[in-house]
Every structure is written in C-alpha cells, then in structure tokens.
C-alpha positions in Angstrom: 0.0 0.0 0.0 1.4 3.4 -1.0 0.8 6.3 1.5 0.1 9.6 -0.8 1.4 12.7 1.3 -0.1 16.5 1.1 2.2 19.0 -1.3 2.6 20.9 2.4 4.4 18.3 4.3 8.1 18.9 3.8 10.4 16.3 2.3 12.9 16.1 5.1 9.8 14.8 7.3 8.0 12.8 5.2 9.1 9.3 5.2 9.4 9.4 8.7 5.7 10.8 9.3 4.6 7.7 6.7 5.6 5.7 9.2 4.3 6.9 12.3 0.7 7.2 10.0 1.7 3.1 9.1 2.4 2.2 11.9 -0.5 3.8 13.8 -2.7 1.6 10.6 -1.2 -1.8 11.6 -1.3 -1.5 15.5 -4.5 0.9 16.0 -5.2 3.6 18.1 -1.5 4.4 20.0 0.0 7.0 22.3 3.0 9.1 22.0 4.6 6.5 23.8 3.9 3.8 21.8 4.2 5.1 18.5 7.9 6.5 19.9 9.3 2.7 21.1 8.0 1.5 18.1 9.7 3.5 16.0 13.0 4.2 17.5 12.4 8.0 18.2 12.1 10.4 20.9 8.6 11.1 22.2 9.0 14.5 21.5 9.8 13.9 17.6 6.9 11.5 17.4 4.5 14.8 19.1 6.2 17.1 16.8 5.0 14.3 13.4 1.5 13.9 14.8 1.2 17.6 15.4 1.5 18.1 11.9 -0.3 15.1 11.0 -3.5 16.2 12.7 -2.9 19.4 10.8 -3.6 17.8 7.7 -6.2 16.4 9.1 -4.4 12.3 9.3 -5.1 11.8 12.4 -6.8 12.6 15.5 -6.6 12.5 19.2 -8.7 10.3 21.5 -9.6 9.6 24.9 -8.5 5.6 25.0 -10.9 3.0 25.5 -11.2 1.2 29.0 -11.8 -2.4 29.5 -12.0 -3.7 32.7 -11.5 -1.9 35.8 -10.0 2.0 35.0 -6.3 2.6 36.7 -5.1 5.4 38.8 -4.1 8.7 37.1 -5.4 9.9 33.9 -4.8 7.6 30.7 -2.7 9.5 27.4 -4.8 10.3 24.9 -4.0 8.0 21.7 -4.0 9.2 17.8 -5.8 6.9 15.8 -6.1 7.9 12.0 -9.2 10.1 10.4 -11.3 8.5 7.4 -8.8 10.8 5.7 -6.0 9.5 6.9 -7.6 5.9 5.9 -8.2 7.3 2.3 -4.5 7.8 1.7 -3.6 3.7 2.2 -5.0 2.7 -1.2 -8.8 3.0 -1.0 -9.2 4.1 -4.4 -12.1 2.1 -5.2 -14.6 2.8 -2.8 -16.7 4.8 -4.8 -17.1 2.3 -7.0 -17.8 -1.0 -4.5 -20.4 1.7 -2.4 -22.2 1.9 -6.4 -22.1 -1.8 -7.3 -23.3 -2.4 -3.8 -26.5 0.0 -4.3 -27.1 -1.5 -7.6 -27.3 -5.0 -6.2 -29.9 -3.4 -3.5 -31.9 -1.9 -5.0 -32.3 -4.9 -8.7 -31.7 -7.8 -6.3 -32.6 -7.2 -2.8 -31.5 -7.3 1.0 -30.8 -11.1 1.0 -28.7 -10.3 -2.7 -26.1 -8.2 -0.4 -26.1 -10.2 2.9 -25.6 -13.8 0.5 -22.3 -11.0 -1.2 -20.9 -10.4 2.1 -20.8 -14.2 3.1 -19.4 -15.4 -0.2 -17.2 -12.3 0.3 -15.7 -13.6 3.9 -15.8 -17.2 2.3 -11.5 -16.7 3.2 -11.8 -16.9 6.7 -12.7 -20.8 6.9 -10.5 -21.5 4.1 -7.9 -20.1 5.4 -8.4 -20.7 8.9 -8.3 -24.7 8.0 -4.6 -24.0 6.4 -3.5 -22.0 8.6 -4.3 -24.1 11.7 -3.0 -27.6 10.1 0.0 -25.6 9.3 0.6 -24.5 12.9 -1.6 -26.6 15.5 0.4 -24.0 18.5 -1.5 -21.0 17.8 -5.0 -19.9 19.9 -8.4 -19.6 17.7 -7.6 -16.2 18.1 -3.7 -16.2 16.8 -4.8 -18.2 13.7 -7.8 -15.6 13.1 -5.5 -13.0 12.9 -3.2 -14.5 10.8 -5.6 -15.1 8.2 -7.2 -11.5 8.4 -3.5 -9.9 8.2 -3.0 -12.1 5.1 -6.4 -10.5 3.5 -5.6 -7.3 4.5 -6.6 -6.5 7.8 -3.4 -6.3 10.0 -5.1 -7.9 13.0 -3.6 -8.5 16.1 -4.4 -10.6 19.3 -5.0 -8.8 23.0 -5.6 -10.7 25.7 -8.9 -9.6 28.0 -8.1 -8.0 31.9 -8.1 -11.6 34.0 -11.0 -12.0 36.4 -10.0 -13.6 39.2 -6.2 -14.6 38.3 -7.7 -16.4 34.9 -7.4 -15.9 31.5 -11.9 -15.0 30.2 -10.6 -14.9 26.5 -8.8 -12.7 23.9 -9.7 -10.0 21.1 -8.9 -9.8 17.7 -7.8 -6.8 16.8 -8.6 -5.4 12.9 -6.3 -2.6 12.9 -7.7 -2.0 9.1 -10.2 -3.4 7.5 -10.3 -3.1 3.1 -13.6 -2.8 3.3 -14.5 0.0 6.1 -16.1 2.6 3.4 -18.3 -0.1 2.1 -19.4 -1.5 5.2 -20.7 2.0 6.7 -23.5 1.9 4.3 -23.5 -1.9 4.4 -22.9 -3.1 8.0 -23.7 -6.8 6.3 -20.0 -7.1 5.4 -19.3 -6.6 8.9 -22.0 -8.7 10.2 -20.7 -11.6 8.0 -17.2 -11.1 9.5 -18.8 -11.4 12.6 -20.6 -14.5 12.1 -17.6 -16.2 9.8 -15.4 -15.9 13.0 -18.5 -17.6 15.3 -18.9 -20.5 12.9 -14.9 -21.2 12.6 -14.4 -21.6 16.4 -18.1 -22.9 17.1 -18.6 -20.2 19.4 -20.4 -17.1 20.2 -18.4 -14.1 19.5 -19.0 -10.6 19.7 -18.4 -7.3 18.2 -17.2 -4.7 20.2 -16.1 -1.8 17.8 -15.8 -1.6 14.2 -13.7 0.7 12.1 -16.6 1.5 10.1 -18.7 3.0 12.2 -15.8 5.6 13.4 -14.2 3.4 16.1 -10.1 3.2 15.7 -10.3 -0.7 15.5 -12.3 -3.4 14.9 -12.3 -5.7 17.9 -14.3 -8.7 18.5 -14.2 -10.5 21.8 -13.6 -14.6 21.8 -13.7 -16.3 24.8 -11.7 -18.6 26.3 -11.0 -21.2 24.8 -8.3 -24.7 25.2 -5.1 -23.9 23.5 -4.9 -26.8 20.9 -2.3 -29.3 21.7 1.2 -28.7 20.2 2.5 -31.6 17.7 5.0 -32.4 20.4 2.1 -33.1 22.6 -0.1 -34.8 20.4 3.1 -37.0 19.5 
C-alpha cells in the first residue's frame, strides 16, 4: 500500500511521518509512547510528526478505550487515523464498491447483499483450516489473525483484563479493514465477518467496535477457549 502525502508536508519529514501514520494503521489507536518505542524515536519527535499530522487532518486524538477496571491517574490520549488519513492507504475504489453495492440493493434485494458479504468472507474458513493444520500452537484467536493480516486486515491478538487470576478470553484486533467505506452503508459485510469468525471456532463471538462506524479498531471479543495441543504433545 502506498501512503500519498499533502504537497505541504516537507520532504525532510515525510518518510518518517509515513511511518508513524503506518504504523498507527497496523497496530491501532496508540500514544506518544507507543508510537515512539516502536519506531525508535524520541517522544517529543513522534508529538512534533503527529502535530503536523492532525494538521492535515491524518489523524486525531482520542480519549482511550477502557476495558476492565480503569487505573489510577489519567490515561494519554491516543491518535488513531481520520477517514482521511484511511483514504490515503489505497482505498481508491470505494466509490465504485459503495455503487455496485446500491445496484445490487436496489435490482436484487436485502438477501442479494447479505448472501455477497458471506461469499465475500468465504477466506476466513479456508484459510483458517490451512493455517491451523500448518501451525496446531497457535490460539483460535492467533490463527484468526493470521488469516485477516493475510487479507488485509493487519489484525492483532489482545488478551482480556483476567477475572479472578484467569485468563476470560482474547480479542482480535482489525487494525484496518479493506472494506470500512463499504461497510458504513453496508454493516452486512461486517455482520458476515462477525458470524464467519463464530462459525470457525463454534462459538459465540462478539463485536465490540468496528472501524466502520468511526471506532479506531475493529475488535471482537472470543472467549476462552483450550489452546490446541502442540505436535510435540499430540506425539
């Protein structure tokens, strides 16, 4: 994916704010901090990027999102990028899927788009098969993520606040999602997502933010579930 820069940002600074805008696409919604470890830079070169980056309107600053029981003190805001920002990372084609998508509504009908968005998501049992033959050590969640990042999602795994010294499960992290234009007119593609992921593990699953409806990530919540035995083990 090729990130297309504003004529105002100077050439000096550029590559270096493409990646802070990258890597703020593959790992979501990050502080200062974050974003500074990541990349190898002081925290007050990675302000001095963003500031300019939320200039151009890139990205944004948020109050973080809590899960679990809230810490002392008063979390750092994270930048997460604008639908602008998104619009730079190849999404040349929206226009076009948002039309084909209307066209299909309105010749073929409701169950037209929601029988496209499964065919669409067809990948994640496919590929969740392959990848989980391939490598038997990874969690439901692990393998999920590894398909998504291969379709174009760069998902991630974080694992839920513990209740009561245990492990209640993991989420999978979409830090972008192809698709997140198309799916705020059509939530179908995400509800198909949704229900891929339920069928592959056999579990209830939910939904708790969605990049098309203007959260930072898409994250879905999967519970708990037994870590599938290595080959060593199964040997």
């Amino acid at each position: 994916m090729e990130f297309t820069r504003t004529a105002a940002t100077p050439d000096g600074d550029a590559p270096t704010r493409d990646r802070v805008a990258r890597t703020i696409l593959e790992n979501g919604p990050s502080t200062a901090a974050d974003l500074a470890r990541r990349l190898d830079l002081t925290p007050a070169a990675v302000r001095r990027h963003l500031d300019h980056l939320a200039l151009e309107g890139v990205v944004e600053s948020r109050e973080p999102k809590v899960y679990g029981a809230r810490g002392r003190g008063r979390p750092a805001k994270v930048f997460a990028l604008t639908e602008s920002g998104r619009d730079s990372f190849d999404q040349q084609y929206d226009d076009l899927a948002v039309q084909a998508m209307r066209f299909l509504a309105e010749t073929q009908g409701e169950d037209a788009v929601v029988e496209f968005a499964r065919r669409r998501v067809a990948f994640v049992e496919r590929d969740y098969t392959a990848v989980t033959t391939a490598d038997p050590d990874l969690t439901p969640a692990e393998a999920l993520a590894k398909v998504f990042t291969q379709n174009g999602y760069a998902a991630s795994v974080r694992d839920l606040p513990a209740a009561n010294g245990q492990s209640v499960g993991e989420q999978l992290c979409q830090q972008h999602c192809p698709v997140s234009h198309v799916a705020h007119e059509f939530p179908q593609l995400c509800e198909a997502e949704t229900e891929a992921i339920a069928a592959v593990l056999g579990t209830h699953v939910q939904r708790l933010a969605t990049i098309a409806h203007g959260d930072g990530v898409c994250t879905t919540c999967i519970p708990q579930t037994l870590k599938p035995a290595s080959k060593k083990e199964k040997a």
